[in-house]
Amino acid sequence: MTKYVVKRVLLAILTVFIVCAITFFAMNAIPGGPFDGEKAISDEVRRVLEQRFNLDKPVWEQFFLYLNNLLHGDFGVSAKTGREIKTTIFSSFSVSAKLGGMAVLVALISGVVMGSIAALTRNKLPDRLIIFFSTLFTSLPSFVLGTLLLLVFCIKLKWVPVWSSSSHNYVLPVIALAAYPMAYITRLTKTSMLDALGQDYVRTARAKGVAQWKVIFKHTLRNALIPVITYVGPMTASILTGSLVVESIFTIGGLGSKFVECITNRDYPMIMGTTIFLATLMVTMTLITDIVYKLIDPRITLE
């Protein structure tokens, strides 16, 4: 286990480095810069700003200077606001984490429950209804569903204000973010449950007269959840990093909307800091999932 964890941590560091390098050089290859906005600035001011952000140096030198600062925990400051990037990321991520955490819980609990019901009522009305809606939600991107929810419940019915920072108004964005993973978990749980129900140990338990609820919860569902658990890590990272457009639609001041804003403003330091943070989050969640997978099912070997 220790050898595997060390190997995966090194691979994660390499992955983040590659993402960092690709993002850095891609930004420098795009015409324009963070100071090419609608407000004209004098050549002297531009020169001072470029010196401050090392933009007057060759690209390769800029990259190694940035890596050196990064290794010392310095993400730099925003080229637009002058605020520390680390502070901006952590303050806005707390909002995204709250939204994403609720979406993960909704997707996981609803998906497992509906998938189990679909498996236990195979080819009956509940099963067909659940599969119909899971197929529908799988086909709808989160930003499309978010826009539809906004139009219907905020603008048409006026049940929810278009913008509000209170927790109960997170309902619509949570639904928009949770719909796809919930549908995927539903189908995954159903498939795993049907496979588990056909195993010999389930037949043996039933032949011994074990209670039906015990067969389902102790023998069937427990083993059926293993594939679901492998999806939880990537799903969590995907929800936390994929809320960019949804946060913008519902005007939630999370990391997603900040990321869209810094791309629009060509705030290169902020883009770099946010990208590295999100990449680190993704590889960390994947690593945690693999370790938990091994702990739950010792039969799995970590190669």
PDB file of C-alpha atoms in Angstrom:
ATOM      1  CA  MET A   1       0.000   0.000   0.000  1.00  0.00           C
ATOM      2  CA  THR A   2       2.776   2.467   0.957  1.00  0.00           C
ATOM      3  CA  LYS A   3       4.661   1.804  -2.264  1.00  0.00           C
ATOM      4  CA  TYR A   4       1.492   2.342  -4.286  1.00  0.00           C
ATOM      5  CA  VAL A   5       0.637   5.609  -2.501  1.00  0.00           C
ATOM      6  CA  VAL A   6       4.160   6.990  -3.036  1.00  0.00           C
ATOM      7  CA  LYS A   7       4.011   6.005  -6.695  1.00  0.00           C
ATOM      8  CA  ARG A   8       0.619   7.658  -7.173  1.00  0.00           C
ATOM      9  CA  VAL A   9       1.690  10.830  -5.352  1.00  0.00           C
ATOM     10  CA  LEU A  10       4.699  11.158  -7.664  1.00  0.00           C
ATOM     11  CA  LEU A  11       2.443  10.559 -10.664  1.00  0.00           C
ATOM     12  CA  ALA A  12       0.024  13.196  -9.352  1.00  0.00           C
ATOM     13  CA  ILE A  13       2.855  15.731  -9.030  1.00  0.00           C
ATOM     14  CA  LEU A  14       3.931  14.960 -12.594  1.00  0.00           C
ATOM     15  CA  THR A  15       0.344  15.379 -13.819  1.00  0.00           C
ATOM     16  CA  VAL A  16      -0.013  18.765 -12.122  1.00  0.00           C
ATOM     17  CA  PHE A  17       3.354  19.843 -13.568  1.00  0.00           C
ATOM     18  CA  ILE A  18       2.261  18.891 -17.101  1.00  0.00           C
ATOM     19  CA  VAL A  19      -1.038  20.762 -16.673  1.00  0.00           C
ATOM     20  CA  CYS A  20       0.893  23.763 -15.346  1.00  0.00           C
ATOM     21  CA  ALA A  21       3.322  23.736 -18.293  1.00  0.00           C
ATOM     22  CA  ILE A  22       0.624  23.320 -20.950  1.00  0.00           C
ATOM     23  CA  THR A  23      -1.520  26.094 -19.454  1.00  0.00           C
ATOM     24  CA  PHE A  24       1.424  28.480 -19.065  1.00  0.00           C
ATOM     25  CA  PHE A  25       2.798  28.114 -22.585  1.00  0.00           C
ATOM     26  CA  ALA A  26      -0.679  28.041 -24.161  1.00  0.00           C
ATOM     27  CA  MET A  27      -1.535  31.375 -22.539  1.00  0.00           C
ATOM     28  CA  ASN A  28       1.701  32.922 -23.748  1.00  0.00           C
ATOM     29  CA  ALA A  29       1.024  31.665 -27.284  1.00  0.00           C
ATOM     30  CA  ILE A  30      -2.324  33.492 -27.446  1.00  0.00           C
ATOM     31  CA  PRO A  31      -2.146  37.057 -28.813  1.00  0.00           C
ATOM     32  CA  GLY A  32      -2.765  39.813 -26.287  1.00  0.00           C
ATOM     33  CA  GLY A  33      -2.111  40.016 -22.585  1.00  0.00           C
ATOM     34  CA  PRO A  34      -3.561  40.960 -19.202  1.00  0.00           C
ATOM     35  CA  PHE A  35      -2.931  44.663 -19.822  1.00  0.00           C
ATOM     36  CA  ASP A  36      -4.540  44.826 -23.273  1.00  0.00           C
ATOM     37  CA  GLY A  37      -7.952  45.871 -21.966  1.00  0.00           C
ATOM     38  CA  GLU A  38     -10.418  48.483 -22.997  1.00  0.00           C
ATOM     39  CA  LYS A  39      -8.576  51.152 -20.967  1.00  0.00           C
ATOM     40  CA  ALA A  40      -5.450  52.451 -22.685  1.00  0.00           C
ATOM     41  CA  ILE A  41      -2.347  52.752 -20.502  1.00  0.00           C
ATOM     42  CA  SER A  42       0.860  54.621 -21.163  1.00  0.00           C
ATOM     43  CA  ASP A  43       4.016  52.832 -22.283  1.00  0.00           C
ATOM     44  CA  GLU A  44       5.725  53.692 -19.003  1.00  0.00           C
ATOM     45  CA  VAL A  45       2.928  52.186 -16.891  1.00  0.00           C
ATOM     46  CA  ARG A  46       2.849  49.101 -19.128  1.00  0.00           C
ATOM     47  CA  ARG A  47       6.599  48.657 -18.714  1.00  0.00           C
ATOM     48  CA  VAL A  48       6.340  48.864 -14.926  1.00  0.00           C
ATOM     49  CA  LEU A  49       3.488  46.327 -14.859  1.00  0.00           C
ATOM     50  CA  GLU A  50       5.340  43.928 -17.153  1.00  0.00           C
ATOM     51  CA  GLN A  51       8.417  44.122 -14.918  1.00  0.00           C
ATOM     52  CA  ARG A  52       6.285  43.448 -11.842  1.00  0.00           C
ATOM     53  CA  PHE A  53       4.788  40.283 -13.376  1.00  0.00           C
ATOM     54  CA  ASN A  54       8.059  39.228 -15.124  1.00  0.00           C
ATOM     55  CA  LEU A  55       6.432  39.642 -18.539  1.00  0.00           C
ATOM     56  CA  ASP A  56       9.514  41.479 -19.827  1.00  0.00           C
ATOM     57  CA  LYS A  57      11.559  38.272 -19.571  1.00  0.00           C
ATOM     58  CA  PRO A  58      11.723  35.326 -22.037  1.00  0.00           C
ATOM     59  CA  VAL A  59       8.861  32.833 -21.723  1.00  0.00           C
ATOM     60  CA  TRP A  60      11.033  29.965 -20.477  1.00  0.00           C
ATOM     61  CA  GLU A  61      12.512  32.216 -17.763  1.00  0.00           C
ATOM     62  CA  GLN A  62       9.017  33.339 -16.751  1.00  0.00           C
ATOM     63  CA  PHE A  63       8.013  29.696 -16.400  1.00  0.00           C
ATOM     64  CA  PHE A  64      10.900  28.734 -14.109  1.00  0.00           C
ATOM     65  CA  LEU A  65      10.408  31.861 -12.003  1.00  0.00           C
ATOM     66  CA  TYR A  66       6.740  30.925 -11.638  1.00  0.00           C
ATOM     67  CA  LEU A  67       7.619  27.340 -10.643  1.00  0.00           C
ATOM     68  CA  ASN A  68      10.090  28.620  -8.050  1.00  0.00           C
ATOM     69  CA  ASN A  69       7.439  30.871  -6.516  1.00  0.00           C
ATOM     70  CA  LEU A  70       4.923  28.024  -6.632  1.00  0.00           C
ATOM     71  CA  LEU A  71       7.248  25.691  -4.724  1.00  0.00           C
ATOM     72  CA  HIS A  72       7.425  28.326  -1.986  1.00  0.00           C
ATOM     73  CA  GLY A  73       3.619  28.497  -1.800  1.00  0.00           C
ATOM     74  CA  ASP A  74       3.439  31.816  -3.634  1.00  0.00           C
ATOM     75  CA  PHE A  75       0.658  31.885  -6.241  1.00  0.00           C
ATOM     76  CA  GLY A  76       1.293  35.553  -6.931  1.00  0.00           C
ATOM     77  CA  VAL A  77      -1.240  38.354  -7.173  1.00  0.00           C
ATOM     78  CA  SER A  78      -4.036  39.043  -9.634  1.00  0.00           C
ATOM     79  CA  ALA A  79      -3.023  41.181 -12.609  1.00  0.00           C
ATOM     80  CA  LYS A  80      -6.409  42.912 -12.450  1.00  0.00           C
ATOM     81  CA  THR A  81      -7.217  43.362  -8.763  1.00  0.00           C
ATOM     82  CA  GLY A  82      -3.781  43.129  -7.136  1.00  0.00           C
ATOM     83  CA  ARG A  83      -5.233  40.750  -4.544  1.00  0.00           C
ATOM     84  CA  GLU A  84      -3.368  37.604  -3.497  1.00  0.00           C
ATOM     85  CA  ILE A  85      -4.460  34.707  -5.698  1.00  0.00           C
ATOM     86  CA  LYS A  86      -4.266  32.197  -2.843  1.00  0.00           C
ATOM     87  CA  THR A  87      -6.668  34.281  -0.765  1.00  0.00           C
ATOM     88  CA  THR A  88      -9.086  34.685  -3.679  1.00  0.00           C
ATOM     89  CA  ILE A  89      -9.057  30.956  -4.474  1.00  0.00           C
ATOM     90  CA  PHE A  90      -9.705  29.802  -0.910  1.00  0.00           C
ATOM     91  CA  SER A  91     -12.419  32.363  -0.215  1.00  0.00           C
ATOM     92  CA  SER A  92     -14.320  31.577  -3.423  1.00  0.00           C
ATOM     93  CA  PHE A  93     -13.725  27.813  -3.156  1.00  0.00           C
ATOM     94  CA  SER A  94     -15.563  27.717   0.173  1.00  0.00           C
ATOM     95  CA  VAL A  95     -18.717  28.729  -1.725  1.00  0.00           C
ATOM     96  CA  SER A  96     -18.082  26.142  -4.467  1.00  0.00           C
ATOM     97  CA  ALA A  97     -17.353  23.453  -1.863  1.00  0.00           C
ATOM     98  CA  LYS A  98     -20.655  24.138  -0.104  1.00  0.00           C
ATOM     99  CA  LEU A  99     -22.566  23.956  -3.379  1.00  0.00           C
ATOM    100  CA  GLY A 100     -20.619  20.938  -4.630  1.00  0.00           C
ATOM    101  CA  GLY A 101     -20.900  19.084  -1.320  1.00  0.00           C
ATOM    102  CA  MET A 102     -24.679  19.341  -1.367  1.00  0.00           C
ATOM    103  CA  ALA A 103     -24.750  18.217  -5.016  1.00  0.00           C
ATOM    104  CA  VAL A 104     -22.553  15.193  -4.238  1.00  0.00           C
ATOM    105  CA  LEU A 105     -24.802  14.097  -1.349  1.00  0.00           C
ATOM    106  CA  VAL A 106     -27.962  14.508  -3.435  1.00  0.00           C
ATOM    107  CA  ALA A 107     -26.472  12.615  -6.384  1.00  0.00           C
ATOM    108  CA  LEU A 108     -25.067   9.781  -4.265  1.00  0.00           C
ATOM    109  CA  ILE A 109     -28.059   9.152  -2.004  1.00  0.00           C
ATOM    110  CA  SER A 110     -30.700   9.585  -4.720  1.00  0.00           C
ATOM    111  CA  GLY A 111     -28.724   7.554  -7.252  1.00  0.00           C
ATOM    112  CA  VAL A 112     -28.176   4.581  -4.935  1.00  0.00           C
ATOM    113  CA  VAL A 113     -31.800   4.562  -3.737  1.00  0.00           C
ATOM    114  CA  MET A 114     -33.298   4.814  -7.229  1.00  0.00           C
ATOM    115  CA  GLY A 115     -30.831   2.316  -8.681  1.00  0.00           C
ATOM    116  CA  SER A 116     -31.702  -0.197  -5.959  1.00  0.00           C
ATOM    117  CA  ILE A 117     -35.437   0.292  -6.525  1.00  0.00           C
ATOM    118  CA  ALA A 118     -34.960  -0.145 -10.276  1.00  0.00           C
ATOM    119  CA  ALA A 119     -33.042  -3.395  -9.759  1.00  0.00           C
ATOM    120  CA  LEU A 120     -35.598  -4.815  -7.317  1.00  0.00           C
ATOM    121  CA  THR A 121     -38.525  -3.902  -9.612  1.00  0.00           C
ATOM    122  CA  ARG A 122     -36.890  -4.946 -12.866  1.00  0.00           C
ATOM    123  CA  ASN A 123     -39.112  -4.528 -15.966  1.00  0.00           C
ATOM    124  CA  LYS A 124     -41.914  -3.067 -13.844  1.00  0.00           C
ATOM    125  CA  LEU A 125     -43.307   0.479 -13.845  1.00  0.00           C
ATOM    126  CA  PRO A 126     -40.948   1.938 -11.184  1.00  0.00           C
ATOM    127  CA  ASP A 127     -37.948   0.537 -13.044  1.00  0.00           C
ATOM    128  CA  ARG A 128     -39.072   1.981 -16.382  1.00  0.00           C
ATOM    129  CA  LEU A 129     -39.833   5.412 -14.916  1.00  0.00           C
ATOM    130  CA  ILE A 130     -36.474   5.579 -13.154  1.00  0.00           C
ATOM    131  CA  ILE A 131     -34.557   4.522 -16.261  1.00  0.00           C
ATOM    132  CA  PHE A 132     -36.506   7.033 -18.386  1.00  0.00           C
ATOM    133  CA  PHE A 133     -35.606   9.962 -16.134  1.00  0.00           C
ATOM    134  CA  SER A 134     -32.020   8.798 -15.676  1.00  0.00           C
ATOM    135  CA  THR A 135     -31.632   8.649 -19.460  1.00  0.00           C
ATOM    136  CA  LEU A 136     -33.152  12.126 -19.743  1.00  0.00           C
ATOM    137  CA  PHE A 137     -30.809  13.630 -17.134  1.00  0.00           C
ATOM    138  CA  THR A 138     -27.823  11.890 -18.683  1.00  0.00           C
ATOM    139  CA  SER A 139     -28.622  13.599 -21.983  1.00  0.00           C
ATOM    140  CA  LEU A 140     -28.929  17.101 -20.479  1.00  0.00           C
ATOM    141  CA  PRO A 141     -25.721  19.050 -19.795  1.00  0.00           C
ATOM    142  CA  SER A 142     -25.725  20.857 -16.451  1.00  0.00           C
ATOM    143  CA  PHE A 143     -25.690  24.308 -18.045  1.00  0.00           C
ATOM    144  CA  VAL A 144     -28.750  23.467 -20.192  1.00  0.00           C
ATOM    145  CA  LEU A 145     -30.667  22.094 -17.200  1.00  0.00           C
ATOM    146  CA  GLY A 146     -29.557  25.078 -15.121  1.00  0.00           C
ATOM    147  CA  THR A 147     -30.847  27.510 -17.742  1.00  0.00           C
ATOM    148  CA  LEU A 148     -34.188  25.678 -17.950  1.00  0.00           C
ATOM    149  CA  LEU A 149     -34.575  25.673 -14.156  1.00  0.00           C
ATOM    150  CA  LEU A 150     -33.759  29.381 -14.051  1.00  0.00           C
ATOM    151  CA  LEU A 151     -36.305  30.221 -16.750  1.00  0.00           C
ATOM    152  CA  VAL A 152     -39.102  28.133 -15.224  1.00  0.00           C
ATOM    153  CA  PHE A 153     -38.721  28.597 -11.461  1.00  0.00           C
ATOM    154  CA  CYS A 154     -37.061  32.021 -11.260  1.00  0.00           C
ATOM    155  CA  ILE A 155     -38.396  34.008 -14.204  1.00  0.00           C
ATOM    156  CA  LYS A 156     -41.706  32.323 -15.103  1.00  0.00           C
ATOM    157  CA  LEU A 157     -43.064  31.046 -11.770  1.00  0.00           C
ATOM    158  CA  LYS A 158     -41.005  33.416  -9.570  1.00  0.00           C
ATOM    159  CA  TRP A 159     -40.763  30.784  -6.834  1.00  0.00           C
ATOM    160  CA  VAL A 160     -37.071  31.481  -6.309  1.00  0.00           C
ATOM    161  CA  PRO A 161     -35.268  34.834  -6.636  1.00  0.00           C
ATOM    162  CA  VAL A 162     -32.874  35.070  -9.570  1.00  0.00           C
ATOM    163  CA  TRP A 163     -30.036  35.931  -7.207  1.00  0.00           C
ATOM    164  CA  SER A 164     -29.676  35.335  -3.501  1.00  0.00           C
ATOM    165  CA  SER A 165     -26.847  34.236  -1.236  1.00  0.00           C
ATOM    166  CA  SER A 166     -29.060  32.315   1.228  1.00  0.00           C
ATOM    167  CA  SER A 167     -28.624  28.542   1.467  1.00  0.00           C
ATOM    168  CA  HIS A 168     -32.206  27.599   0.543  1.00  0.00           C
ATOM    169  CA  ASN A 169     -31.708  29.250  -2.848  1.00  0.00           C
ATOM    170  CA  TYR A 170     -28.954  26.728  -3.637  1.00  0.00           C
ATOM    171  CA  VAL A 171     -31.704  24.243  -4.501  1.00  0.00           C
ATOM    172  CA  LEU A 172     -31.772  24.902  -8.257  1.00  0.00           C
ATOM    173  CA  PRO A 173     -27.990  24.965  -8.829  1.00  0.00           C
ATOM    174  CA  VAL A 174     -27.642  21.807  -6.708  1.00  0.00           C
ATOM    175  CA  ILE A 175     -30.237  20.056  -8.890  1.00  0.00           C
ATOM    176  CA  ALA A 176     -28.460  21.248 -12.043  1.00  0.00           C
ATOM    177  CA  LEU A 177     -25.112  19.917 -10.806  1.00  0.00           C
ATOM    178  CA  ALA A 178     -26.436  16.670  -9.300  1.00  0.00           C
ATOM    179  CA  ALA A 179     -28.708  15.568 -12.168  1.00  0.00           C
ATOM    180  CA  TYR A 180     -26.107  13.923 -14.417  1.00  0.00           C
ATOM    181  CA  PRO A 181     -24.082  12.102 -11.706  1.00  0.00           C
ATOM    182  CA  MET A 182     -27.335  11.032 -10.026  1.00  0.00           C
ATOM    183  CA  ALA A 183     -28.533   9.493 -13.293  1.00  0.00           C
ATOM    184  CA  TYR A 184     -25.183   7.777 -13.847  1.00  0.00           C
ATOM    185  CA  ILE A 185     -25.092   6.371 -10.298  1.00  0.00           C
ATOM    186  CA  THR A 186     -28.681   5.147 -10.730  1.00  0.00           C
ATOM    187  CA  ARG A 187     -27.774   3.107 -13.805  1.00  0.00           C
ATOM    188  CA  LEU A 188     -24.501   1.933 -12.255  1.00  0.00           C
ATOM    189  CA  THR A 189     -26.230   0.808  -9.053  1.00  0.00           C
ATOM    190  CA  LYS A 190     -28.952  -1.010 -10.955  1.00  0.00           C
ATOM    191  CA  THR A 191     -26.440  -2.914 -13.093  1.00  0.00           C
ATOM    192  CA  SER A 192     -24.307  -3.829 -10.073  1.00  0.00           C
ATOM    193  CA  MET A 193     -27.356  -4.879  -8.038  1.00  0.00           C
ATOM    194  CA  LEU A 194     -28.652  -7.144 -10.805  1.00  0.00           C
ATOM    195  CA  ASP A 195     -25.224  -8.724 -11.111  1.00  0.00           C
ATOM    196  CA  ALA A 196     -24.989  -9.250  -7.342  1.00  0.00           C
ATOM    197  CA  LEU A 197     -28.508 -10.710  -7.135  1.00  0.00           C
ATOM    198  CA  GLY A 198     -27.459 -13.435  -9.560  1.00  0.00           C
ATOM    199  CA  GLN A 199     -24.398 -14.516  -7.566  1.00  0.00           C
ATOM    200  CA  ASP A 200     -24.192 -17.860  -5.781  1.00  0.00           C
ATOM    201  CA  TYR A 201     -23.732 -16.334  -2.315  1.00  0.00           C
ATOM    202  CA  VAL A 202     -27.089 -14.537  -2.658  1.00  0.00           C
ATOM    203  CA  ARG A 203     -28.841 -17.741  -3.727  1.00  0.00           C
ATOM    204  CA  THR A 204     -27.210 -19.558  -0.806  1.00  0.00           C
ATOM    205  CA  ALA A 205     -28.350 -16.890   1.668  1.00  0.00           C
ATOM    206  CA  ARG A 206     -31.904 -17.110   0.372  1.00  0.00           C
ATOM    207  CA  ALA A 207     -31.829 -20.918   0.491  1.00  0.00           C
ATOM    208  CA  LYS A 208     -30.787 -20.729   4.148  1.00  0.00           C
ATOM    209  CA  GLY A 209     -33.850 -18.628   4.882  1.00  0.00           C
ATOM    210  CA  VAL A 210     -32.054 -15.332   5.504  1.00  0.00           C
ATOM    211  CA  ALA A 211     -34.495 -12.420   5.681  1.00  0.00           C
ATOM    212  CA  GLN A 212     -35.023 -10.560   2.393  1.00  0.00           C
ATOM    213  CA  TRP A 213     -33.936  -7.170   3.797  1.00  0.00           C
ATOM    214  CA  LYS A 214     -30.753  -8.733   5.134  1.00  0.00           C
ATOM    215  CA  VAL A 215     -29.992 -10.339   1.774  1.00  0.00           C
ATOM    216  CA  ILE A 216     -30.451  -6.993   0.038  1.00  0.00           C
ATOM    217  CA  PHE A 217     -28.561  -4.726   2.441  1.00  0.00           C
ATOM    218  CA  LYS A 218     -25.843  -7.031   3.778  1.00  0.00           C
ATOM    219  CA  HIS A 219     -25.064  -9.234   0.803  1.00  0.00           C
ATOM    220  CA  THR A 220     -26.296  -7.499  -2.342  1.00  0.00           C
ATOM    221  CA  LEU A 221     -26.079  -3.735  -1.862  1.00  0.00           C
ATOM    222  CA  ARG A 222     -22.744  -3.853  -0.052  1.00  0.00           C
ATOM    223  CA  ASN A 223     -21.031  -5.510  -3.006  1.00  0.00           C
ATOM    224  CA  ALA A 224     -23.000  -3.512  -5.554  1.00  0.00           C
ATOM    225  CA  LEU A 225     -21.676  -0.252  -4.069  1.00  0.00           C
ATOM    226  CA  ILE A 226     -18.046  -1.001  -4.953  1.00  0.00           C
ATOM    227  CA  PRO A 227     -18.316   0.318  -8.558  1.00  0.00           C
ATOM    228  CA  VAL A 228     -20.247   3.325  -7.226  1.00  0.00           C
ATOM    229  CA  ILE A 229     -17.462   4.168  -4.779  1.00  0.00           C
ATOM    230  CA  THR A 230     -14.909   4.195  -7.598  1.00  0.00           C
ATOM    231  CA  TYR A 231     -17.034   6.869  -9.268  1.00  0.00           C
ATOM    232  CA  VAL A 232     -17.489   9.043  -6.168  1.00  0.00           C
ATOM    233  CA  GLY A 233     -13.980  10.522  -6.229  1.00  0.00           C
ATOM    234  CA  PRO A 234     -13.952  11.593  -9.887  1.00  0.00           C
ATOM    235  CA  MET A 235     -17.593  12.668  -9.522  1.00  0.00           C
ATOM    236  CA  THR A 236     -16.781  14.914  -6.559  1.00  0.00           C
ATOM    237  CA  ALA A 237     -13.848  16.499  -8.364  1.00  0.00           C
ATOM    238  CA  SER A 238     -15.925  16.835 -11.522  1.00  0.00           C
ATOM    239  CA  ILE A 239     -18.762  18.586  -9.679  1.00  0.00           C
ATOM    240  CA  LEU A 240     -16.397  20.922  -7.846  1.00  0.00           C
ATOM    241  CA  THR A 241     -14.476  21.778 -11.016  1.00  0.00           C
ATOM    242  CA  GLY A 242     -17.413  21.579 -13.403  1.00  0.00           C
ATOM    243  CA  SER A 243     -19.611  24.148 -11.709  1.00  0.00           C
ATOM    244  CA  LEU A 244     -18.088  26.952 -13.800  1.00  0.00           C
ATOM    245  CA  VAL A 245     -21.085  27.685 -16.005  1.00  0.00           C
ATOM    246  CA  VAL A 246     -23.718  26.753 -13.399  1.00  0.00           C
ATOM    247  CA  GLU A 247     -22.262  29.256 -10.932  1.00  0.00           C
ATOM    248  CA  SER A 248     -22.295  31.904 -13.648  1.00  0.00           C
ATOM    249  CA  ILE A 249     -25.923  31.123 -14.571  1.00  0.00           C
ATOM    250  CA  PHE A 250     -27.119  31.467 -10.977  1.00  0.00           C
ATOM    251  CA  THR A 251     -24.651  34.301 -10.181  1.00  0.00           C
ATOM    252  CA  ILE A 252     -23.030  32.394  -7.329  1.00  0.00           C
ATOM    253  CA  GLY A 253     -19.695  33.888  -6.329  1.00  0.00           C
ATOM    254  CA  GLY A 254     -17.778  30.632  -6.229  1.00  0.00           C
ATOM    255  CA  LEU A 255     -14.511  29.529  -7.779  1.00  0.00           C
ATOM    256  CA  GLY A 256     -16.246  28.659 -11.038  1.00  0.00           C
ATOM    257  CA  SER A 257     -17.545  32.152 -11.680  1.00  0.00           C
ATOM    258  CA  LYS A 258     -14.174  33.614 -10.626  1.00  0.00           C
ATOM    259  CA  PHE A 259     -12.438  31.342 -13.139  1.00  0.00           C
ATOM    260  CA  VAL A 260     -14.746  32.446 -15.961  1.00  0.00           C
ATOM    261  CA  GLU A 261     -14.174  36.063 -14.955  1.00  0.00           C
ATOM    262  CA  CYS A 262     -10.380  35.764 -14.956  1.00  0.00           C
ATOM    263  CA  ILE A 263     -10.439  34.101 -18.403  1.00  0.00           C
ATOM    264  CA  THR A 264     -12.587  36.939 -19.743  1.00  0.00           C
ATOM    265  CA  ASN A 265     -10.189  39.512 -18.251  1.00  0.00           C
ATOM    266  CA  ARG A 266      -7.073  37.627 -19.399  1.00  0.00           C
ATOM    267  CA  ASP A 267      -5.839  37.614 -15.823  1.00  0.00           C
ATOM    268  CA  TYR A 268      -2.963  35.184 -16.494  1.00  0.00           C
ATOM    269  CA  PRO A 269      -1.707  34.780 -12.891  1.00  0.00           C
ATOM    270  CA  MET A 270      -5.246  34.072 -11.684  1.00  0.00           C
ATOM    271  CA  ILE A 271      -5.845  31.582 -14.524  1.00  0.00           C
ATOM    272  CA  MET A 272      -2.632  29.742 -13.633  1.00  0.00           C
ATOM    273  CA  GLY A 273      -3.394  29.627  -9.912  1.00  0.00           C
ATOM    274  CA  THR A 274      -6.963  28.415 -10.407  1.00  0.00           C
ATOM    275  CA  THR A 275      -5.955  25.788 -12.979  1.00  0.00           C
ATOM    276  CA  ILE A 276      -3.251  24.354 -10.723  1.00  0.00           C
ATOM    277  CA  PHE A 277      -5.625  24.289  -7.757  1.00  0.00           C
ATOM    278  CA  LEU A 278      -8.328  22.473  -9.741  1.00  0.00           C
ATOM    279  CA  ALA A 279      -5.819  19.996 -11.222  1.00  0.00           C
ATOM    280  CA  THR A 280      -4.471  19.234  -7.742  1.00  0.00           C
ATOM    281  CA  LEU A 281      -8.011  18.731  -6.471  1.00  0.00           C
ATOM    282  CA  MET A 282      -8.794  16.306  -9.290  1.00  0.00           C
ATOM    283  CA  VAL A 283      -5.723  14.075  -8.843  1.00  0.00           C
ATOM    284  CA  THR A 284      -6.114  14.114  -5.045  1.00  0.00           C
ATOM    285  CA  MET A 285      -9.729  12.950  -5.209  1.00  0.00           C
ATOM    286  CA  THR A 286      -8.779  10.191  -7.665  1.00  0.00           C
ATOM    287  CA  LEU A 287      -5.995   8.978  -5.369  1.00  0.00           C
ATOM    288  CA  ILE A 288      -8.276   8.952  -2.314  1.00  0.00           C
ATOM    289  CA  THR A 289     -10.875   6.970  -4.266  1.00  0.00           C
ATOM    290  CA  ASP A 290      -8.346   4.294  -5.247  1.00  0.00           C
ATOM    291  CA  ILE A 291      -7.183   3.886  -1.645  1.00  0.00           C
ATOM    292  CA  VAL A 292     -10.744   3.688  -0.279  1.00  0.00           C
ATOM    293  CA  TYR A 293     -11.575   1.156  -3.021  1.00  0.00           C
ATOM    294  CA  LYS A 294      -8.771  -1.073  -1.769  1.00  0.00           C
ATOM    295  CA  LEU A 295      -9.832  -0.726   1.879  1.00  0.00           C
ATOM    296  CA  ILE A 296     -13.447  -1.642   1.086  1.00  0.00           C
ATOM    297  CA  ASP A 297     -12.605  -4.615  -1.097  1.00  0.00           C
ATOM    298  CA  PRO A 298      -9.297  -6.293  -0.080  1.00  0.00           C
ATOM    299  CA  ARG A 299      -9.562  -8.529  -3.164  1.00  0.00           C
ATOM    300  CA  ILE A 300      -8.538  -5.539  -5.287  1.00  0.00           C
ATOM    301  CA  THR A 301      -4.804  -5.330  -5.837  1.00  0.00           C
ATOM    302  CA  LEU A 302      -3.300  -1.887  -6.332  1.00  0.00           C
ATOM    303  CA  GLU A 303      -0.963  -2.203  -9.260  1.00  0.00           C
TER     304      GLU A 303
END
